[in-house]
PDB file of N, CA, C and O in Angstrom:
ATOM      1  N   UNK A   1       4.608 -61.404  34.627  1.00  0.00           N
ATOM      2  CA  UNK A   1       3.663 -61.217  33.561  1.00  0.00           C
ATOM      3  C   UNK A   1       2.285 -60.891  34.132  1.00  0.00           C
ATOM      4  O   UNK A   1       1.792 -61.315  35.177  1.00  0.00           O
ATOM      5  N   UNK A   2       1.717 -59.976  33.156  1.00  0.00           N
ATOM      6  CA  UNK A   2       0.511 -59.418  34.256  1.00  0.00           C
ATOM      7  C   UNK A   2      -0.397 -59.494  33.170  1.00  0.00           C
ATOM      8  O   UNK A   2      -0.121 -58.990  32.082  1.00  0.00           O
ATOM      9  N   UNK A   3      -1.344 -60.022  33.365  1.00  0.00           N
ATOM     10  CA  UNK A   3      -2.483 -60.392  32.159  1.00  0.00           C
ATOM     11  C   UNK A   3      -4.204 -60.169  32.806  1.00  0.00           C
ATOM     12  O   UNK A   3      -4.434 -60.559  33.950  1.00  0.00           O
ATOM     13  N   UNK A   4      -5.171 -59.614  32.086  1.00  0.00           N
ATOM     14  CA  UNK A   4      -6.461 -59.562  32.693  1.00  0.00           C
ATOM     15  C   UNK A   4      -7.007 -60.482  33.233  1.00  0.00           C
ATOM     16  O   UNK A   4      -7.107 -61.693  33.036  1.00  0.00           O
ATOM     17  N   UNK A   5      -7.488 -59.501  34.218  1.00  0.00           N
ATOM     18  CA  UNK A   5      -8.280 -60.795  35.181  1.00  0.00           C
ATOM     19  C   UNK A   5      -9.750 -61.327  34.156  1.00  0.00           C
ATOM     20  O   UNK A   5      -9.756 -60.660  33.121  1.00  0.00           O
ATOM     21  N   UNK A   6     -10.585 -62.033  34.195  1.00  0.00           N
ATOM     22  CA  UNK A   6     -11.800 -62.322  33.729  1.00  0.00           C
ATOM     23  C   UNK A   6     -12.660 -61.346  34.094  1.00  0.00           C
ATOM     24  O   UNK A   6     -12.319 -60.568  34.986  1.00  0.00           O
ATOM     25  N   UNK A   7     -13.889 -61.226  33.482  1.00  0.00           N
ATOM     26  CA  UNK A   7     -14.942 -60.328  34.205  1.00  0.00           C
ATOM     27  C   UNK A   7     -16.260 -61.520  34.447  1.00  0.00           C
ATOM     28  O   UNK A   7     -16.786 -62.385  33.747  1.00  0.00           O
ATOM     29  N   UNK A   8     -16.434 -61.001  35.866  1.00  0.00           N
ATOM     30  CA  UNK A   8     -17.433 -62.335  36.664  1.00  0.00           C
ATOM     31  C   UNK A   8     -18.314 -62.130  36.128  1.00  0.00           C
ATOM     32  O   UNK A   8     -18.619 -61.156  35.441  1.00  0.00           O
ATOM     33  N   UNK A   9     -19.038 -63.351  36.460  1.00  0.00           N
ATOM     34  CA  UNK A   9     -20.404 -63.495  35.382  1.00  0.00           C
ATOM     35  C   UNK A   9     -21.560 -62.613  36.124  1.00  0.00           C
ATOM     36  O   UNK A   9     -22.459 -62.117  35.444  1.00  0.00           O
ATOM     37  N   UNK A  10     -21.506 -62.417  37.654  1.00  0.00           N
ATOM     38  CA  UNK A  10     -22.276 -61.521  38.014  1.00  0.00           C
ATOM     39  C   UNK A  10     -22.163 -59.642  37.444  1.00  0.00           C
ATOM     40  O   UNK A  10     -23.101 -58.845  37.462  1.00  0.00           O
ATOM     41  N   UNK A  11     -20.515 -59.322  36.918  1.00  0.00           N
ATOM     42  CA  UNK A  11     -20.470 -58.255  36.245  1.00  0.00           C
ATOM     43  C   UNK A  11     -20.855 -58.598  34.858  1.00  0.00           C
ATOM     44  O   UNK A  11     -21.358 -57.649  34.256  1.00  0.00           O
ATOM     45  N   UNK A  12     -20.763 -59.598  34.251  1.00  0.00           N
ATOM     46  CA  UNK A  12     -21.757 -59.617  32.761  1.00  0.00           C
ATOM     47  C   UNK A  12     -22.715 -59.794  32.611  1.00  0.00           C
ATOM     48  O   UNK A  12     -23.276 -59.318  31.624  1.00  0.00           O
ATOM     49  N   UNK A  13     -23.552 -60.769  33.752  1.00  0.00           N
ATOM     50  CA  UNK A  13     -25.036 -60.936  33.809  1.00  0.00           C
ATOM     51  C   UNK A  13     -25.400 -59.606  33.860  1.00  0.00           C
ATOM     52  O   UNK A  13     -26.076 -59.259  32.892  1.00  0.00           O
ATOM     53  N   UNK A  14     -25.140 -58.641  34.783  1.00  0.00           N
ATOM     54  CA  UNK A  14     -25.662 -57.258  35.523  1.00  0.00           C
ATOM     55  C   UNK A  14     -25.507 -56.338  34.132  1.00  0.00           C
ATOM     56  O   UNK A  14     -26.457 -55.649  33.762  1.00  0.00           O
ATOM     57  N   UNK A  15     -24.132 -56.375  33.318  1.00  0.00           N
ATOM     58  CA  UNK A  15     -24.296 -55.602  31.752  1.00  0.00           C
ATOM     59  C   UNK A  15     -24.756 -56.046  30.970  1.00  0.00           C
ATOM     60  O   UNK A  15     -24.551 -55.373  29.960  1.00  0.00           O
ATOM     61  N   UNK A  16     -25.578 -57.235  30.696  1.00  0.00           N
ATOM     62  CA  UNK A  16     -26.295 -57.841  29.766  1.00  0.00           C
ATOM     63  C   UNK A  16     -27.807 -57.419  29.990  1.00  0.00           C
ATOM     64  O   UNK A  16     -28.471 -57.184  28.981  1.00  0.00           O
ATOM     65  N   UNK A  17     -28.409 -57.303  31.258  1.00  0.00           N
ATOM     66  CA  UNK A  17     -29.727 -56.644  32.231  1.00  0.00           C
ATOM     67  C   UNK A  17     -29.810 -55.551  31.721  1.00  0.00           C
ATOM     68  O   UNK A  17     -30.813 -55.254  31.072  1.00  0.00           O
ATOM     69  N   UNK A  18     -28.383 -54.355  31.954  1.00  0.00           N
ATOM     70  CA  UNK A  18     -28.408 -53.150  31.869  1.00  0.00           C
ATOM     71  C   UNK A  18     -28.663 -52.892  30.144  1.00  0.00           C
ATOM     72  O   UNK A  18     -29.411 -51.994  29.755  1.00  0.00           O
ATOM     73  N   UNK A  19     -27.953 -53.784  29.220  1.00  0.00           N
ATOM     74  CA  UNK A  19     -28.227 -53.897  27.585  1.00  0.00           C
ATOM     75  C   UNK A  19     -29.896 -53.568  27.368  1.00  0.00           C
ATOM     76  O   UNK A  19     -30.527 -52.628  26.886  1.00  0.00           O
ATOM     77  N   UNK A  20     -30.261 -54.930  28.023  1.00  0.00           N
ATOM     78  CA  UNK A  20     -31.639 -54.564  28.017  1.00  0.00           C
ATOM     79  C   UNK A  20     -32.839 -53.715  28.354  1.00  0.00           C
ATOM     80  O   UNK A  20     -33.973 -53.583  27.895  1.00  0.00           O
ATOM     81  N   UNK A  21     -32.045 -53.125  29.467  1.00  0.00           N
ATOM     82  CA  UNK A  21     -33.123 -51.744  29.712  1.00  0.00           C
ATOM     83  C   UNK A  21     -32.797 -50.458  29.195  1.00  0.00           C
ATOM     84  O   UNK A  21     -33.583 -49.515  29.106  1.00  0.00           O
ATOM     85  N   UNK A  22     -31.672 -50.466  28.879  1.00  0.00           N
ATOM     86  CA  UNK A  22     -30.953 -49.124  28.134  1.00  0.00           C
ATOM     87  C   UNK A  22     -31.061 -49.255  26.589  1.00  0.00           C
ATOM     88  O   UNK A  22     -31.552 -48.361  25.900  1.00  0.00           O
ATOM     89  N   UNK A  23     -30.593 -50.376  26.102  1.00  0.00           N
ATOM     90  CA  UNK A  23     -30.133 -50.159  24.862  1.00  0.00           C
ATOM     91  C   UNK A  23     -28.812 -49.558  24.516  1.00  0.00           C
ATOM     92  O   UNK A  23     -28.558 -49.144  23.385  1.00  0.00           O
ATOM     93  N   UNK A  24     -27.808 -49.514  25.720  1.00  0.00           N
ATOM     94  CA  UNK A  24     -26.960 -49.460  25.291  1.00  0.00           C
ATOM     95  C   UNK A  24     -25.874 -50.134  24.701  1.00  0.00           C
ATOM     96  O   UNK A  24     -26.228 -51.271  24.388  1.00  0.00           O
ATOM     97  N   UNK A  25     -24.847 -49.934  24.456  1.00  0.00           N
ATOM     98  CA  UNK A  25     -23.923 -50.603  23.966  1.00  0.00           C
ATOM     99  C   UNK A  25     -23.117 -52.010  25.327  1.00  0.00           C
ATOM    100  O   UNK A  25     -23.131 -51.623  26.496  1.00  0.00           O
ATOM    101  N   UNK A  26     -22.650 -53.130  25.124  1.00  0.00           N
ATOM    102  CA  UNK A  26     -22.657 -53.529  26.028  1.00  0.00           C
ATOM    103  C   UNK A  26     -21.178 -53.508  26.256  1.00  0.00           C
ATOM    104  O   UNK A  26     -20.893 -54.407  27.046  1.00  0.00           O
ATOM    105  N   UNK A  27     -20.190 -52.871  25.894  1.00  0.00           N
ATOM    106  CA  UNK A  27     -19.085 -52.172  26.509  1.00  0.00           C
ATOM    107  C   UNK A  27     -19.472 -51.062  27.224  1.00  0.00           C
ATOM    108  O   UNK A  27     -18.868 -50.733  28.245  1.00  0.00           O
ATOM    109  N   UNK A  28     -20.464 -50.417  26.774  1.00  0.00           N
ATOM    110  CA  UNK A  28     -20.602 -49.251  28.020  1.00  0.00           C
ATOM    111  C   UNK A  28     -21.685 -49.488  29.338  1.00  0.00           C
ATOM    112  O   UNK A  28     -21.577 -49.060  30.488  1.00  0.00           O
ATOM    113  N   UNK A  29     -22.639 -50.232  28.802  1.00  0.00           N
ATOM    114  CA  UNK A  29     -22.954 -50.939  30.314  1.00  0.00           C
ATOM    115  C   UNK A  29     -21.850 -51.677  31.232  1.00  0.00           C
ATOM    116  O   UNK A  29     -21.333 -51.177  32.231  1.00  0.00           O
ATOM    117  N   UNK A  30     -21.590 -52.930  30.719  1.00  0.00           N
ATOM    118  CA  UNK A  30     -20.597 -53.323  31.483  1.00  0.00           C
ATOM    119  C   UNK A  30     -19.215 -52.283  32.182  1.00  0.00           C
ATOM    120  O   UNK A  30     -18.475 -52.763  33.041  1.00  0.00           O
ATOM    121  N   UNK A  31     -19.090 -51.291  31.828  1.00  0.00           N
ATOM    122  CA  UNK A  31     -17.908 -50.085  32.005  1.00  0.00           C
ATOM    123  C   UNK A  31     -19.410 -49.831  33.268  1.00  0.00           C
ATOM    124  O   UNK A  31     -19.602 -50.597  34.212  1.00  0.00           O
ATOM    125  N   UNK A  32     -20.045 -48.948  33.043  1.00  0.00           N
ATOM    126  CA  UNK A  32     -21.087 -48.091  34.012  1.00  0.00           C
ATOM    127  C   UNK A  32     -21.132 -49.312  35.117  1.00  0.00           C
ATOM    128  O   UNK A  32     -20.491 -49.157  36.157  1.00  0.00           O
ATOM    129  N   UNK A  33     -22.007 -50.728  34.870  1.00  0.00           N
ATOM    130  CA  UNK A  33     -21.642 -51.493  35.838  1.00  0.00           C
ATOM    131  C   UNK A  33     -20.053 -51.737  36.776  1.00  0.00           C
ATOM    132  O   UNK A  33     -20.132 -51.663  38.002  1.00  0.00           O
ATOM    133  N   UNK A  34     -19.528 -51.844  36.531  1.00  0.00           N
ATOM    134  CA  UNK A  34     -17.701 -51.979  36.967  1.00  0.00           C
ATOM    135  C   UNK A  34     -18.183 -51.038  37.757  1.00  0.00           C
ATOM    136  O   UNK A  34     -18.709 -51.326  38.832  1.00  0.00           O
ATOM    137  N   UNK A  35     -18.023 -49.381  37.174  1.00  0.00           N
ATOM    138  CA  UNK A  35     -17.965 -48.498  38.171  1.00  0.00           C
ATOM    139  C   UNK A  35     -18.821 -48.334  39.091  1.00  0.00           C
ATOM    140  O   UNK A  35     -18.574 -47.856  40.199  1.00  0.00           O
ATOM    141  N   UNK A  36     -20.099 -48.795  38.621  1.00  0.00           N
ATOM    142  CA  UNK A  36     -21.178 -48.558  40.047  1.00  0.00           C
ATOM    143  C   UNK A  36     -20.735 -49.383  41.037  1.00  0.00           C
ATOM    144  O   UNK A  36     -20.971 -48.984  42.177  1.00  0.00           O
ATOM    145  N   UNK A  37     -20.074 -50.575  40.910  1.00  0.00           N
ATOM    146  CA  UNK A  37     -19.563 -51.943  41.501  1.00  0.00           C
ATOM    147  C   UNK A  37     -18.767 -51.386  42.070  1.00  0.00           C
ATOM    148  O   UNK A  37     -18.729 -51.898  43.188  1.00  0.00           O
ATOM    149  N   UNK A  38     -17.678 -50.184  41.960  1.00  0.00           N
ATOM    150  CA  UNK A  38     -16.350 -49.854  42.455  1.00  0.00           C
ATOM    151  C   UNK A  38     -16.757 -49.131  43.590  1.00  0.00           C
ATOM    152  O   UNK A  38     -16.357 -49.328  44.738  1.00  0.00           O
ATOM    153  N   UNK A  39     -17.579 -48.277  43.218  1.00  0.00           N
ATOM    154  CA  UNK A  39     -18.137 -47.406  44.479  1.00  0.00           C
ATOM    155  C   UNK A  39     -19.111 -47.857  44.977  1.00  0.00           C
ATOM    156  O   UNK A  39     -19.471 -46.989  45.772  1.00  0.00           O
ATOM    157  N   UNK A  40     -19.969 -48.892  45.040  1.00  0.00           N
ATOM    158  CA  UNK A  40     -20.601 -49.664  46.190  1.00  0.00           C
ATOM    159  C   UNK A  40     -19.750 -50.234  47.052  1.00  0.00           C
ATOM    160  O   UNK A  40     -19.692 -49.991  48.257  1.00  0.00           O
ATOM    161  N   UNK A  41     -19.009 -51.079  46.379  1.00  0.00           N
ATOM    162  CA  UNK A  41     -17.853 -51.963  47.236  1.00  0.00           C
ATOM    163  C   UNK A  41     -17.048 -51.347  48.301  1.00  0.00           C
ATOM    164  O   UNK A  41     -16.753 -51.979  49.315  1.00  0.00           O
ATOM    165  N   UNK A  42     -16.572 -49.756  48.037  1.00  0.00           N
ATOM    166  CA  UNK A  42     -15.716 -48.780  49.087  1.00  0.00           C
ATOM    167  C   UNK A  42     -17.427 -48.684  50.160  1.00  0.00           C
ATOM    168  O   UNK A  42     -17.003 -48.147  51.183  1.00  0.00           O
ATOM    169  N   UNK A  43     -18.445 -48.838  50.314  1.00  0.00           N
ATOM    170  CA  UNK A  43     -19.448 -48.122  50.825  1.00  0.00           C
ATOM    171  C   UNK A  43     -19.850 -49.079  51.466  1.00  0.00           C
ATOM    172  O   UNK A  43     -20.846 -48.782  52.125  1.00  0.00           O
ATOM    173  N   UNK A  44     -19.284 -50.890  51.664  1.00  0.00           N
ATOM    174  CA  UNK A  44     -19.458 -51.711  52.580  1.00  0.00           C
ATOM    175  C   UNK A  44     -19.968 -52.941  51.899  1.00  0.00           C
ATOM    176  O   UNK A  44     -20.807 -53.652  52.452  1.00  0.00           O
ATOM    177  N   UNK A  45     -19.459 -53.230  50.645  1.00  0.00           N
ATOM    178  CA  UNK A  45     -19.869 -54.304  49.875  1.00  0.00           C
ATOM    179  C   UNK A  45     -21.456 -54.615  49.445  1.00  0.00           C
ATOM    180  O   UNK A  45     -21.451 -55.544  48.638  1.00  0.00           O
ATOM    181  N   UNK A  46     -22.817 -54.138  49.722  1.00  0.00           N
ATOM    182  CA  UNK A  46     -23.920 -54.359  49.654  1.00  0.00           C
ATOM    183  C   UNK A  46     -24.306 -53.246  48.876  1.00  0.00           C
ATOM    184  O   UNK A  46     -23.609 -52.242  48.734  1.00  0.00           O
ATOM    185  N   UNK A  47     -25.704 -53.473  48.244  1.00  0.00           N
ATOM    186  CA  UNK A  47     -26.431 -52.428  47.555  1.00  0.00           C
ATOM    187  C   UNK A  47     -27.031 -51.464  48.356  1.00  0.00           C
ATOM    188  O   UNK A  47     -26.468 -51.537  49.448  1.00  0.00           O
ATOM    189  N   UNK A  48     -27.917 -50.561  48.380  1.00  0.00           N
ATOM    190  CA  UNK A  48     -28.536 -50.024  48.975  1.00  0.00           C
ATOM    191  C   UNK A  48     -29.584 -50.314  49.204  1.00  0.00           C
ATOM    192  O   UNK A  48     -30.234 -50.704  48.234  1.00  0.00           O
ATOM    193  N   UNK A  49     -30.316 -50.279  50.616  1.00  0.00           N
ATOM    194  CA  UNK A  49     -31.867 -51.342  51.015  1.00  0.00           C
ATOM    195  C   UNK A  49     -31.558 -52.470  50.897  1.00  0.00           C
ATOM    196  O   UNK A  49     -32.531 -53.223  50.923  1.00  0.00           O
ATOM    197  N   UNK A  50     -30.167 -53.174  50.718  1.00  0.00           N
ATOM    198  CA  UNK A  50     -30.331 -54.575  50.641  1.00  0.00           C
ATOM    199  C   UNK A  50     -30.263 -55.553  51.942  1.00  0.00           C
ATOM    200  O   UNK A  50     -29.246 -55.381  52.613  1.00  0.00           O
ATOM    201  N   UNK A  51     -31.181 -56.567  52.428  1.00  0.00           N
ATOM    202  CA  UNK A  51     -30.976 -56.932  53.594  1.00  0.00           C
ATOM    203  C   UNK A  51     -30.000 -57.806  53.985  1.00  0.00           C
ATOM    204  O   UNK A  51     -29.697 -58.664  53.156  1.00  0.00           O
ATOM    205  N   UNK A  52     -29.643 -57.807  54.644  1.00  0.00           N
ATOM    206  CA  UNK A  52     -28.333 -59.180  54.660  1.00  0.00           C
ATOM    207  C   UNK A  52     -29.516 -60.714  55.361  1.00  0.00           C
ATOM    208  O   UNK A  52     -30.518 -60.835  56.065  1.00  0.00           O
ATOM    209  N   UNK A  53     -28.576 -61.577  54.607  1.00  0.00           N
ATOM    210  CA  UNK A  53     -28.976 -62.680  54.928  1.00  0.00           C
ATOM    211  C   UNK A  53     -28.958 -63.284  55.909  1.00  0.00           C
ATOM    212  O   UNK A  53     -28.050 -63.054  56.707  1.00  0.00           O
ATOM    213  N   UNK A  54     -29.986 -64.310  56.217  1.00  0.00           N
ATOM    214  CA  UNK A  54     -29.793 -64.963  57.384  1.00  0.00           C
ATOM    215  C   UNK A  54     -28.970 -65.925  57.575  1.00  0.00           C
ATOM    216  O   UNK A  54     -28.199 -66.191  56.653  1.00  0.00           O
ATOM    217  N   UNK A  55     -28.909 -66.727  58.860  1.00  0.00           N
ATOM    218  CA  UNK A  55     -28.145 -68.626  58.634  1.00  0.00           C
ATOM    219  C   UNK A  55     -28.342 -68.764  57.797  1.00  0.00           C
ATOM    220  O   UNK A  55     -29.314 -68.204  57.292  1.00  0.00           O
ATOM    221  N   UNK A  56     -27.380 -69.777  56.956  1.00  0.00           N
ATOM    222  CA  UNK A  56     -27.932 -70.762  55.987  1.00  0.00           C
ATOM    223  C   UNK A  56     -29.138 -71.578  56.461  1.00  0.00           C
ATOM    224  O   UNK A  56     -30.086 -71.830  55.717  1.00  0.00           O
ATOM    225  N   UNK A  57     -29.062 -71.953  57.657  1.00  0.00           N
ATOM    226  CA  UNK A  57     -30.200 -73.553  58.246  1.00  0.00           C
ATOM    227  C   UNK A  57     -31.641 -72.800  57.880  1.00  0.00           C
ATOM    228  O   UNK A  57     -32.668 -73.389  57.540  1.00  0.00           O
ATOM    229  N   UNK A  58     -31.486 -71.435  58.020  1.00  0.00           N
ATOM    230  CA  UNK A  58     -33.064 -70.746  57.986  1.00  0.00           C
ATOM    231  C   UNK A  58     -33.304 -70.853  56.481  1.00  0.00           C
ATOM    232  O   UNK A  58     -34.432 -71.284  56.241  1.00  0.00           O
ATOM    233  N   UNK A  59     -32.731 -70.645  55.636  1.00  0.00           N
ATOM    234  CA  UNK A  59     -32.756 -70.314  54.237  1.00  0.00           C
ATOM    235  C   UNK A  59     -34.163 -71.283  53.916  1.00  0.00           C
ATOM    236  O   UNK A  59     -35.246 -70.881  53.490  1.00  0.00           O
ATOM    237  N   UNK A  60     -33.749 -72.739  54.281  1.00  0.00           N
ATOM    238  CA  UNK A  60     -34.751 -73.656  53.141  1.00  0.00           C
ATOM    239  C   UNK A  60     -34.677 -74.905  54.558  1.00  0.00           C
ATOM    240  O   UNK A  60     -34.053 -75.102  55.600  1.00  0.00           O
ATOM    241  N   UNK A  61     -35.703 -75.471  53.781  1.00  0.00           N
ATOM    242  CA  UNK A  61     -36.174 -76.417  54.826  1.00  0.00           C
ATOM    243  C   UNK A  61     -35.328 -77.676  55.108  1.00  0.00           C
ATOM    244  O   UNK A  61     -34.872 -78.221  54.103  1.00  0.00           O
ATOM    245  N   UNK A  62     -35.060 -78.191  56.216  1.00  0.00           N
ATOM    246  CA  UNK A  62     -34.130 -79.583  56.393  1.00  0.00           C
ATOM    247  C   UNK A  62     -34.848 -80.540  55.820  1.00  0.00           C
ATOM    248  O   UNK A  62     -36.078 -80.524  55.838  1.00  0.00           O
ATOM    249  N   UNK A  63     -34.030 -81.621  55.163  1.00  0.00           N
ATOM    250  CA  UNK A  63     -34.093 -82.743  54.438  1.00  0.00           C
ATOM    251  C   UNK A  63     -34.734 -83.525  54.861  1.00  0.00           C
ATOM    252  O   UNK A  63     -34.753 -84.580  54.227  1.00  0.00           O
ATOM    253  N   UNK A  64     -35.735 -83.423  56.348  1.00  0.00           N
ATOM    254  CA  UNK A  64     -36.079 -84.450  56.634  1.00  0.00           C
ATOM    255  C   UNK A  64     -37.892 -84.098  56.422  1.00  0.00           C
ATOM    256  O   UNK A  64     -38.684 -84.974  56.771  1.00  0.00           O
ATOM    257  N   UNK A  65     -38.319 -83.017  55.945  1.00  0.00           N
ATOM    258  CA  UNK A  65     -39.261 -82.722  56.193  1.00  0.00           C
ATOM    259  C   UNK A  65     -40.138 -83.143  54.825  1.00  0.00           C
ATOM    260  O   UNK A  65     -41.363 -83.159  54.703  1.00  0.00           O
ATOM    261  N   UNK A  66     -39.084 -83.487  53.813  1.00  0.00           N
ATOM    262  CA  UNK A  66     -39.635 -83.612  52.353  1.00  0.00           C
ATOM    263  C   UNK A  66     -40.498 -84.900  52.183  1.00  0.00           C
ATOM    264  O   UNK A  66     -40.177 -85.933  52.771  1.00  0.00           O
ATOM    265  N   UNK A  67     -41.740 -84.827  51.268  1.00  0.00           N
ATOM    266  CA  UNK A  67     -41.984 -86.022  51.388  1.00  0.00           C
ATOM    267  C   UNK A  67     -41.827 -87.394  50.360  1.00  0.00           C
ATOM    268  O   UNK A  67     -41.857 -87.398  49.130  1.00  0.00           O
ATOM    269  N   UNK A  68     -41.667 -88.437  51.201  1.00  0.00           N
ATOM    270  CA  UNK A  68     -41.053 -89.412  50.900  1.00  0.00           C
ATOM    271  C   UNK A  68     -41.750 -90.575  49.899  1.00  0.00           C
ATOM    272  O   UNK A  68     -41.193 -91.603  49.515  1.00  0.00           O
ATOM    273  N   UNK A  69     -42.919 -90.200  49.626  1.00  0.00           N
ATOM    274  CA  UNK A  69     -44.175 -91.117  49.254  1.00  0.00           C
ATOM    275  C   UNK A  69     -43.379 -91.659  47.701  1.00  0.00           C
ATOM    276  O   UNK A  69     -43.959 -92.445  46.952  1.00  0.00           O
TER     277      UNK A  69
END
């Protein structure tokens, strides 16, 4: 039995964004999103200009630095 997968909330957040700057319909954003998603993903998973991240440890500061007062 083969049944739809869900659509991630990062593909509905991203057609709900696109609703809002277009005005389009949000079956056809979410469709335009999918596909922009399809052909980024063959092109190395990242956006374009996007930087890749560092360590996690760099991200945010260790737990010991917070203060305790």
């Amino acid at each position: 039995m083969t049944q739809k997968k869900r659509t991630s909330s990062r593909l509905r957040h991203d057609a709900r964004e696109r609703v809002k700057v277009t005005g389009e319909k949000y079956t056809t954003a979410l469709k335009a999103v999918m596909d922009a998603g399809s052909s980024s993903s063959r092109a190395g998973g990242r956006d374009q200009g996007e930087e890749p991240a560092g360590p996690a440890d760099t991200q945010r500061a260790p737990d010991d630095t917070r203060d305790r007062s």
